[in-house]
PDB file of C-alpha atoms and ligand atoms in Angstrom:
ATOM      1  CA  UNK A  60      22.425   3.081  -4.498  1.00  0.00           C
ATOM      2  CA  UNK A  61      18.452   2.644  -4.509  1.00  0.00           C
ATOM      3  CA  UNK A  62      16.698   0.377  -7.200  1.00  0.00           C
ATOM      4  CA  UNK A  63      17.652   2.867  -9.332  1.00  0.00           C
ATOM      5  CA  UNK A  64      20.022   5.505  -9.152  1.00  0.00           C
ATOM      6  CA  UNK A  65      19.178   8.783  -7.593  1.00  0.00           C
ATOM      7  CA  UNK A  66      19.155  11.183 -10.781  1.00  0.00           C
ATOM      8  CA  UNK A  67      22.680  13.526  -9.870  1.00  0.00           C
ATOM      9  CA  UNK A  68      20.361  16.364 -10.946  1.00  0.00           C
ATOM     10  CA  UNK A  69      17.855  16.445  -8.316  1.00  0.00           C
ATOM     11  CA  UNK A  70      19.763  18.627  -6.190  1.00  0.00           C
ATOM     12  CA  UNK A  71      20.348  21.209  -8.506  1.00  0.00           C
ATOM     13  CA  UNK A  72      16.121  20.921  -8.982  1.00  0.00           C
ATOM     14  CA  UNK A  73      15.370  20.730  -5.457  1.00  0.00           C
ATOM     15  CA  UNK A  74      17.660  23.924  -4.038  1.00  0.00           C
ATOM     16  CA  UNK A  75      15.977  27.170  -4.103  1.00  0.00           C
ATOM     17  CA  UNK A  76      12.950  25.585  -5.354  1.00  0.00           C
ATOM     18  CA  UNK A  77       9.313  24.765  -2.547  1.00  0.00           C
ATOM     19  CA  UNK A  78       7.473  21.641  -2.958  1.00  0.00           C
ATOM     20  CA  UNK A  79       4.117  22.994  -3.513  1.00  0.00           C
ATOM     21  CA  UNK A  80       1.992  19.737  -3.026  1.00  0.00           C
ATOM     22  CA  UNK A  81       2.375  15.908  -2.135  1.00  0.00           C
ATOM     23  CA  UNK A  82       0.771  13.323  -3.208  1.00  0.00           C
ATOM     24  CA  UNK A  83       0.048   9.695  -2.538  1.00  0.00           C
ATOM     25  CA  UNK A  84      -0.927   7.630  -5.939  1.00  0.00           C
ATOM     26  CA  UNK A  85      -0.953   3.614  -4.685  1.00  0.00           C
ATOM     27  CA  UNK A  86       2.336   2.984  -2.952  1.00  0.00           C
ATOM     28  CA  UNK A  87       3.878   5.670  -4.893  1.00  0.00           C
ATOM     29  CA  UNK A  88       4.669   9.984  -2.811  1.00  0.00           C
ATOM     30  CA  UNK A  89       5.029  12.484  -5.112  1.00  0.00           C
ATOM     31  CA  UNK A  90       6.383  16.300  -4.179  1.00  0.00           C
ATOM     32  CA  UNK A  91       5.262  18.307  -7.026  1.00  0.00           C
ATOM     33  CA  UNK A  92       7.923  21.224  -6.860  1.00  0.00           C
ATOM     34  CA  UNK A  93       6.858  25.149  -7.843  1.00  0.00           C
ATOM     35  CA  UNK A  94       9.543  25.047 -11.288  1.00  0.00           C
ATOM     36  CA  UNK A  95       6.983  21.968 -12.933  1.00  0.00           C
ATOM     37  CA  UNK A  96       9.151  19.323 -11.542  1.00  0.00           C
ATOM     38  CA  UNK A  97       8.052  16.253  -9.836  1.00  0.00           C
ATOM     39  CA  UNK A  98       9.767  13.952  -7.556  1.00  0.00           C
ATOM     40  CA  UNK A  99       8.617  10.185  -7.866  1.00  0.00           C
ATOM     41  CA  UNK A 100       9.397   8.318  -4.466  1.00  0.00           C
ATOM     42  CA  UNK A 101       8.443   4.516  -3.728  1.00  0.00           C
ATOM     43  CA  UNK A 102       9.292   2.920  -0.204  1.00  0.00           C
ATOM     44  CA  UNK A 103       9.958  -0.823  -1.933  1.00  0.00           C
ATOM     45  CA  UNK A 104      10.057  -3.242   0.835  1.00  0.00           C
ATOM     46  CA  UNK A 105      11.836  -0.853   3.958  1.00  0.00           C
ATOM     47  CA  UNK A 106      11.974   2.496   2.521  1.00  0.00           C
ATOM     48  CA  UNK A 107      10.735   4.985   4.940  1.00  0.00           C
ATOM     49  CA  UNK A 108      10.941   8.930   5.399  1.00  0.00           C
ATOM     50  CA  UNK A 109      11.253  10.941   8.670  1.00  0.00           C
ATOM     51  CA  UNK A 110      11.046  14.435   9.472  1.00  0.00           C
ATOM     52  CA  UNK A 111      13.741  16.018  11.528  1.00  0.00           C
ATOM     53  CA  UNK A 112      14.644  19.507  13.094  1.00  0.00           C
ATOM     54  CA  UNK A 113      18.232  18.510  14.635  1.00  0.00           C
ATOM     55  CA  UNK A 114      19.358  15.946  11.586  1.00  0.00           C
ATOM     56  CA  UNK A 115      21.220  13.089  12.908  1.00  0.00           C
ATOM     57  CA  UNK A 116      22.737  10.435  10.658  1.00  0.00           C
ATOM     58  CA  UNK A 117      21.019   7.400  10.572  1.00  0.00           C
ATOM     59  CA  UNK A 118      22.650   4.199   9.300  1.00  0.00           C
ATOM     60  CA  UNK A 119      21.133   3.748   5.634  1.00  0.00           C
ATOM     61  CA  UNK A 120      19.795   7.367   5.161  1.00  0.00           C
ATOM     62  CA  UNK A 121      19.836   7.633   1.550  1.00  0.00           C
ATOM     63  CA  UNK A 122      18.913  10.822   0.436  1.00  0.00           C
ATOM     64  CA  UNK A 123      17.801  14.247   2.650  1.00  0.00           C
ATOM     65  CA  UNK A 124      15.347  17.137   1.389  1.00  0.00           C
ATOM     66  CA  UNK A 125      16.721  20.247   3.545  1.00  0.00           C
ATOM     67  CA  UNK A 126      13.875  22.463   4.255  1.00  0.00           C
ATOM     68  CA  UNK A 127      14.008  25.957   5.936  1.00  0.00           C
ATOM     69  CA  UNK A 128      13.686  24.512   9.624  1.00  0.00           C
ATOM     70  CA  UNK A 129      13.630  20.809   9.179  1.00  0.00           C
ATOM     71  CA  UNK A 130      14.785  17.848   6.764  1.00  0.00           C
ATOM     72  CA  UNK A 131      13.052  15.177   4.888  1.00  0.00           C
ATOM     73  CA  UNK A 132      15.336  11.878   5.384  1.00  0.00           C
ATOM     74  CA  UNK A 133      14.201   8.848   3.237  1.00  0.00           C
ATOM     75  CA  UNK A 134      16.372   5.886   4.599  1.00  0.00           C
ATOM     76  CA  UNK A 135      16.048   2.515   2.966  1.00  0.00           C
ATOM     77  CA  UNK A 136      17.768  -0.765   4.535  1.00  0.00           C
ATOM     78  CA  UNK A 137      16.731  -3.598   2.047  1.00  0.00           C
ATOM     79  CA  UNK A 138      17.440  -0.416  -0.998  1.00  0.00           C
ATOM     80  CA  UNK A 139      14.275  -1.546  -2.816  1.00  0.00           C
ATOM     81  CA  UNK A 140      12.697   1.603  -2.788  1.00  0.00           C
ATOM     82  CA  UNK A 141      13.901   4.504  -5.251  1.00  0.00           C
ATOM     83  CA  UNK A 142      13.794   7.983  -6.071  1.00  0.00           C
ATOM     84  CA  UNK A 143      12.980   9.585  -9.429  1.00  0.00           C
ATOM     85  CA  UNK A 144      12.244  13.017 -11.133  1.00  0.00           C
ATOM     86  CA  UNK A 145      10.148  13.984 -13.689  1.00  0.00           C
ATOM     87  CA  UNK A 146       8.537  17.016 -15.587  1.00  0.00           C
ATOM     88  CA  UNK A 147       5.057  17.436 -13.750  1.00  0.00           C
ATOM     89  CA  UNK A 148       3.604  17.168 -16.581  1.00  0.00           C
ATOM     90  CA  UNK A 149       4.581  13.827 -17.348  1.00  0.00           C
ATOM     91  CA  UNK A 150       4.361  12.489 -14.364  1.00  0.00           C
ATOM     92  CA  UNK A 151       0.870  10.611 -14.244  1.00  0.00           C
ATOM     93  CA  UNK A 152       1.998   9.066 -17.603  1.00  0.00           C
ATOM     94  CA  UNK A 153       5.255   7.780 -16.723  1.00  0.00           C
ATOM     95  CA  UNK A 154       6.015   4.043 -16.772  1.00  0.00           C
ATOM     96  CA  UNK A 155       5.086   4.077 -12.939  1.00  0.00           C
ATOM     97  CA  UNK A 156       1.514   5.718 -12.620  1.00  0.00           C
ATOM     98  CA  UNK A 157       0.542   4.989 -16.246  1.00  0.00           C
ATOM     99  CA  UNK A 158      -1.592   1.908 -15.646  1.00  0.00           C
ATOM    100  CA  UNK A 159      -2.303   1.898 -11.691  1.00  0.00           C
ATOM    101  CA  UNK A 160      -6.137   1.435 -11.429  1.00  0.00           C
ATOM    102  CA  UNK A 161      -8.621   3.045  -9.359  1.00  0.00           C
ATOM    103  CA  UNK A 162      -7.594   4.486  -5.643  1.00  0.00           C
ATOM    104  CA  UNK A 163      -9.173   1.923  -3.336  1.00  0.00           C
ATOM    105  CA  UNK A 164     -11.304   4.203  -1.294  1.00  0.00           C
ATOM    106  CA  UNK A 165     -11.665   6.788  -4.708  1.00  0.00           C
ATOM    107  CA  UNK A 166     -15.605   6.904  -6.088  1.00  0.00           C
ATOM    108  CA  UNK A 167     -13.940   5.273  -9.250  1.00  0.00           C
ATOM    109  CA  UNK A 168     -13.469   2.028  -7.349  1.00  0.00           C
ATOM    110  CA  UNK A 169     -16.966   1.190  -7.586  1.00  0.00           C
ATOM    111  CA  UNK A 170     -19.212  -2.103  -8.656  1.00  0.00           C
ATOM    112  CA  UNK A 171     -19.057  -1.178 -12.590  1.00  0.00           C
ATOM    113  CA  UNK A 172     -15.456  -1.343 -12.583  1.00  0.00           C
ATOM    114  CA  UNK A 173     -15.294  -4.897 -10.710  1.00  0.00           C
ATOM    115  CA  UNK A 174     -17.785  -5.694 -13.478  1.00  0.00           C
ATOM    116  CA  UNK A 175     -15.981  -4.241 -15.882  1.00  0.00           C
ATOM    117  CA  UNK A 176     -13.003  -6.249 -14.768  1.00  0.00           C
ATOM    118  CA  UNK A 177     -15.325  -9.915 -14.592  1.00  0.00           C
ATOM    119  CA  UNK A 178     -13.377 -11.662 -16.882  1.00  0.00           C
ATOM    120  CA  UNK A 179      -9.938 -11.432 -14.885  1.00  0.00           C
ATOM    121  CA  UNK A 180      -9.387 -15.289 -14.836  1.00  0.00           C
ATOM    122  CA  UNK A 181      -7.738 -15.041 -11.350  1.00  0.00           C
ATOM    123  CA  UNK A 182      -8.618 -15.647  -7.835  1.00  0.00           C
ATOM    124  CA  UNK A 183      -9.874 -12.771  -5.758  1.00  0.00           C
ATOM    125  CA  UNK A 184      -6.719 -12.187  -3.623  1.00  0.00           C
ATOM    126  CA  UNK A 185      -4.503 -11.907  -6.645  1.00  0.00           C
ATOM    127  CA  UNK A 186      -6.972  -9.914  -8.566  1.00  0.00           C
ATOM    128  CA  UNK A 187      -6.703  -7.107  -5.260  1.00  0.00           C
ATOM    129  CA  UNK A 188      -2.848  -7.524  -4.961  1.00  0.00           C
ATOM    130  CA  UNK A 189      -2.777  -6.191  -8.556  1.00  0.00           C
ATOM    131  CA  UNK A 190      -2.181  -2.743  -8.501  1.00  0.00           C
ATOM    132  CA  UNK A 191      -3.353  -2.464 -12.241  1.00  0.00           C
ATOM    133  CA  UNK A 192      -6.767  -3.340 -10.525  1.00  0.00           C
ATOM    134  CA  UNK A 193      -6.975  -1.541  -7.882  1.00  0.00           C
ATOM    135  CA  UNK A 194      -4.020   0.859  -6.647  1.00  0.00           C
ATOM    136  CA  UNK A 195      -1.650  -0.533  -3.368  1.00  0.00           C
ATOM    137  CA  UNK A 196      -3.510  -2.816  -1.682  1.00  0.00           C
ATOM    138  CA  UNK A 197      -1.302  -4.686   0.340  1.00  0.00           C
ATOM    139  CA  UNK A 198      -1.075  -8.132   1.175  1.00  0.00           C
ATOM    140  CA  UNK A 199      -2.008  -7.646   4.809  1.00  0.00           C
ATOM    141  CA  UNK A 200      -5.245  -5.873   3.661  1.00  0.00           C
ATOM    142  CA  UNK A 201      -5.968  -8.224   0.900  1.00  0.00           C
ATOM    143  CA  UNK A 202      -6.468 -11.404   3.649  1.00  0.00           C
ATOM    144  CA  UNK A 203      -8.174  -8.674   5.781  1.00  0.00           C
ATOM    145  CA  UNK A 204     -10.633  -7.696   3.435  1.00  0.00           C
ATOM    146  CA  UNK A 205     -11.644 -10.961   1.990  1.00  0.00           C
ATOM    147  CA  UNK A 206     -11.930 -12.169   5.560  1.00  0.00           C
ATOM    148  CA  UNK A 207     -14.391  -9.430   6.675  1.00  0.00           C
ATOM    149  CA  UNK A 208     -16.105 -10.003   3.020  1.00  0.00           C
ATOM    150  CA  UNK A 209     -16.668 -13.719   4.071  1.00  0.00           C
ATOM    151  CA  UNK A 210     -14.971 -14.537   0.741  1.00  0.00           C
ATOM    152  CA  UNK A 211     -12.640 -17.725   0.487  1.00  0.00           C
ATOM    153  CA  UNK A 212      -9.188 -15.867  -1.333  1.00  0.00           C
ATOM    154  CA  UNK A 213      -8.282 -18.544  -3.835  1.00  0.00           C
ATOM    155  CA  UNK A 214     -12.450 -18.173  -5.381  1.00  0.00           C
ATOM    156  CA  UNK A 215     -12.004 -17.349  -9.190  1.00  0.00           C
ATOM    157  CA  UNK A 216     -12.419 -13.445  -9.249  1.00  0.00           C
ATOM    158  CA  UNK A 217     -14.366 -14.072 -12.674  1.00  0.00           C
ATOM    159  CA  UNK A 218     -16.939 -16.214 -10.694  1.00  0.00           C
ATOM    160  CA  UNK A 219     -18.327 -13.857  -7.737  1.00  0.00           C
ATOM    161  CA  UNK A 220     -21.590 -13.129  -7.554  1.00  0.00           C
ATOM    162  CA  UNK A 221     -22.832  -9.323  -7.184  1.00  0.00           C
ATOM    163  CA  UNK A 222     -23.547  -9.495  -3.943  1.00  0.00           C
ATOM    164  CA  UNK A 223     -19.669 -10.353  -3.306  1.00  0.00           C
ATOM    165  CA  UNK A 224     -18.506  -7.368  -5.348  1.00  0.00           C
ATOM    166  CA  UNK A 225     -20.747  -5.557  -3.586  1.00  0.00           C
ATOM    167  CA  UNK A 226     -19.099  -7.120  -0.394  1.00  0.00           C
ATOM    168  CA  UNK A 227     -15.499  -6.543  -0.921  1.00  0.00           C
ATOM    169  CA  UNK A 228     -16.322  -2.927  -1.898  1.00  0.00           C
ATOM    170  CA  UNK A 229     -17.538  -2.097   1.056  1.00  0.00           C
ATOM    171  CA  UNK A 230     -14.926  -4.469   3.334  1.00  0.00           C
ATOM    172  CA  UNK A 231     -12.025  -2.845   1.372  1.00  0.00           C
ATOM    173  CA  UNK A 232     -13.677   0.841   2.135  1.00  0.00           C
ATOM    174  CA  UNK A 233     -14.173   0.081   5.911  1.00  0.00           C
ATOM    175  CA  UNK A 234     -10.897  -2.067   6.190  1.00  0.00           C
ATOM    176  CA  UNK A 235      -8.338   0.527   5.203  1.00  0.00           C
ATOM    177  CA  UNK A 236     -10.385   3.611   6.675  1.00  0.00           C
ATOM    178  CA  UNK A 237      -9.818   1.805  10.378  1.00  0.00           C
ATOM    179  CA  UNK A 238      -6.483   1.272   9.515  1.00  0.00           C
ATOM    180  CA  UNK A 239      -5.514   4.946   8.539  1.00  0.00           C
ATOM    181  CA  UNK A 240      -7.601   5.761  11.634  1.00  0.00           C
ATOM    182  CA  UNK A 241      -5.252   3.618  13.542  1.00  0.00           C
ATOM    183  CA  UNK A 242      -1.970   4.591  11.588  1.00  0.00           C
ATOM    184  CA  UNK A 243      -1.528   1.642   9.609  1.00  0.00           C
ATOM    185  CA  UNK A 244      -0.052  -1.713  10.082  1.00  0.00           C
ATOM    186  CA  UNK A 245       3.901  -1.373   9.611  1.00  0.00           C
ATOM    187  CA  UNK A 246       5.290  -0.101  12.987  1.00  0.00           C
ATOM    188  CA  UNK A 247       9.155  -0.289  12.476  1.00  0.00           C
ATOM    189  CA  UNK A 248       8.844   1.266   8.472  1.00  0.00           C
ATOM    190  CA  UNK A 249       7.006   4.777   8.769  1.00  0.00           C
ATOM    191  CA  UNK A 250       8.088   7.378  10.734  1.00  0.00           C
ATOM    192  CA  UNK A 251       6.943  10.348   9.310  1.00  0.00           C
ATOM    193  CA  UNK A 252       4.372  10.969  12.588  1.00  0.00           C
ATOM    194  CA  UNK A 253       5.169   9.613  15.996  1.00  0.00           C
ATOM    195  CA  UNK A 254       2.037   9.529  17.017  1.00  0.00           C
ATOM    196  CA  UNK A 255      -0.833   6.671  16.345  1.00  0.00           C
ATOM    197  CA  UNK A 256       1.938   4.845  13.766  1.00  0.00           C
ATOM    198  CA  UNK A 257       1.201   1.135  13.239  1.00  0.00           C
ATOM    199  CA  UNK A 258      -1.743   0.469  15.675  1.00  0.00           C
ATOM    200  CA  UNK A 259      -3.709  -1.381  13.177  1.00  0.00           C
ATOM    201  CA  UNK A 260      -1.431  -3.973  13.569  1.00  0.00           C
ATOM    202  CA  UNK A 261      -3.349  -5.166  17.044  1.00  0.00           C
ATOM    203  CA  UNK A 262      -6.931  -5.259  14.986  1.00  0.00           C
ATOM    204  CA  UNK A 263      -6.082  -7.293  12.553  1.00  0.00           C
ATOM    205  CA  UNK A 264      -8.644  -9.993  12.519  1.00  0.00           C
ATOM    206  CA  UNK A 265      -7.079 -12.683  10.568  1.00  0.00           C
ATOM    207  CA  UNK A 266      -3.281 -11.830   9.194  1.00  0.00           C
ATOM    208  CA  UNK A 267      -0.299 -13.395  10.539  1.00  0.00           C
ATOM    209  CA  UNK A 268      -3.205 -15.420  12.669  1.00  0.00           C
ATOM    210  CA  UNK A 269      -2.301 -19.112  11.776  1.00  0.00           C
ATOM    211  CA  UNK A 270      -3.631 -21.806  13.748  1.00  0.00           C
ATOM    212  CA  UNK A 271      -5.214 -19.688  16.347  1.00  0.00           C
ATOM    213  CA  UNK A 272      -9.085 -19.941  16.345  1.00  0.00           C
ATOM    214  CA  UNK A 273     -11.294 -17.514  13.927  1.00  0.00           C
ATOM    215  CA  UNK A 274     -12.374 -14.313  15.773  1.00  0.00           C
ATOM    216  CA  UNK A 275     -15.782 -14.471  14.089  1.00  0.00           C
ATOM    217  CA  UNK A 276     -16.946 -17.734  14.585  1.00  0.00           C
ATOM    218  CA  UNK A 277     -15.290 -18.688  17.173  1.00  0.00           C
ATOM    219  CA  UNK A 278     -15.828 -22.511  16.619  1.00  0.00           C
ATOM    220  CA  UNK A 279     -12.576 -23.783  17.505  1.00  0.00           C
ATOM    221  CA  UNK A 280     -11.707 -23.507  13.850  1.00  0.00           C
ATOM    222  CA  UNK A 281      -8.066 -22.864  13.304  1.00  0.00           C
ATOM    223  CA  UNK A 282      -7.234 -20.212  10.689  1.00  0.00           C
ATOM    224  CA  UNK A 283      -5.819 -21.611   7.688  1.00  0.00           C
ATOM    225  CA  UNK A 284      -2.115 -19.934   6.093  1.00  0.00           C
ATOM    226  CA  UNK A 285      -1.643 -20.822   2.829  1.00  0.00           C
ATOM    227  CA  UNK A 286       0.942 -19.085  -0.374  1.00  0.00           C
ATOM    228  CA  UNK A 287      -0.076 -17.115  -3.226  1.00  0.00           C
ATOM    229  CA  UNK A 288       1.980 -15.930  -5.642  1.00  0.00           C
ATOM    230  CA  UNK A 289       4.661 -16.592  -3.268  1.00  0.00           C
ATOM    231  CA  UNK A 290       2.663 -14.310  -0.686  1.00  0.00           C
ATOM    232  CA  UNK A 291       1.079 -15.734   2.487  1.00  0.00           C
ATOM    233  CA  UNK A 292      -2.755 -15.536   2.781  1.00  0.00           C
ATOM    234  CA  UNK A 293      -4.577 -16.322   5.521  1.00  0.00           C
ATOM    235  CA  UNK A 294      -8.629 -17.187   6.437  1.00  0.00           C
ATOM    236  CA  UNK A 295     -11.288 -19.062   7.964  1.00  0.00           C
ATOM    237  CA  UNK A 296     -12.610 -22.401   6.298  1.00  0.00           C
ATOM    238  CA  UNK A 297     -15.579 -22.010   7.716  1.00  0.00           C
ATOM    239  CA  UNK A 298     -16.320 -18.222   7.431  1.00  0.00           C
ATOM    240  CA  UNK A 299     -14.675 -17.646   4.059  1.00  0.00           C
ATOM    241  CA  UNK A 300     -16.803 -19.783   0.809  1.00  0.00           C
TER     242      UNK A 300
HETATM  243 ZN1   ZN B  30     -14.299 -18.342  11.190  1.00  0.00          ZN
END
């Protein structure tokens, strides 16, 4: 058992039927199937999927896509992640999808929409972890981003100047396109690809950095860990206003 239930149907959907297309939308894959069916997948906190050729049972394997020569294994330990299937049709409107904002690195995340979104009444980190804002930014990036942006996390998101906007635009751009460069951050949860998986995890500049001095100034200043939301943040007093 997932978060939810895996619908008893999918099988009957997914046998004799080719997934025509996947897609990522935030932290959410979809396989859009070739009978107008669409399979909704989210990782939740240790949800993962491999590829196999020789499938091997794997403590916690949850559910397997057999394919002509290999298998699709998504294998959850914490079971926060779930599966789900819809019509295509309905997919982007579903409860899920409906009201996930702009893709981060997407043309449509751009300085009229941060505009547009001035009067959120919340600091900056919060505002990013949001995926109504702005679609799966994670809370390693978030501290990331607002540390190469120079911009202290707790600063009310309605109170940033333009040239901050302008700022976290282009840190969240260049942030996450190193870090798919790199493979991301999460070495033990993805193994669709074994190779360049996690790498970004040694360039972080100031995650999971506490009390260890600032790479950019360099000042002996310790970098600062403090909760948000129940979510550890972490920056530079003296870099981050
Ligand atoms: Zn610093």
């Amino acid at each position: 058992m997932l978060r939810y239930e895996i619908p008893p149907q999918i099988c009957k959907t997914l046998i004799n039927n080719r997934i025509t297309k996947i897609i990522r939308r935030g932290k959410y894959l979809i396989f859009l199937l070739n009978n107008q069916s669409a399979v909704l997948c989210h990782l939740g906190m240790t949800g993962c999927f491999r590829i196999s050729r020789d499938y091997v049972k794997r403590k916690h394997d949850h559910f397997i896509m057999g394919l002509k020569n290999k298998q699709i294994i998504f294998n959850d330990i914490r079971k926060f992640g779930f599966i789900k299937l819809y019509k295509a049709s309905d997919i982007f409107s579903c409860s899920h999808l409906r009201k996930i904002g702009p893709e981060p690195l997407s043309e449509n995340f751009n300085i009229s929409y941060l505009k547009e979104k001035k009067l959120r009444k919340v600091s900056v980190k919060s505002f990013l972890m949001n995926q109504y804002n702005v679609a799966g930014l994670g809370n390693i990036y978030c501290s990331e981003i607002l540390f190469d942006s120079g911009i202290f996390p707790e600063k009310n998101f309605s109170n940033l100047r333009l040239e901050e906007y302008k700022k976290i635009l282009k840190s969240t751009k260049k942030i996450l396109n190193q870090a798919i460069k790199k493979g991301g951050t999460t070495i033990k949860d993805y193994n669709i690809s074994d190779e360049k998986v996690g790498y970004f995890k040694n360039k972080l500049k100031v995650y999971d950095r506490y009390d260890m001095t600032c790479f950019r100034c360099k000042k002996n200043i310790k970098i600062k860990k403090i909760f948000q939301n129940g979510r550890s943040t972490f920056y530079c007093v003296k870099c981050q206003k």
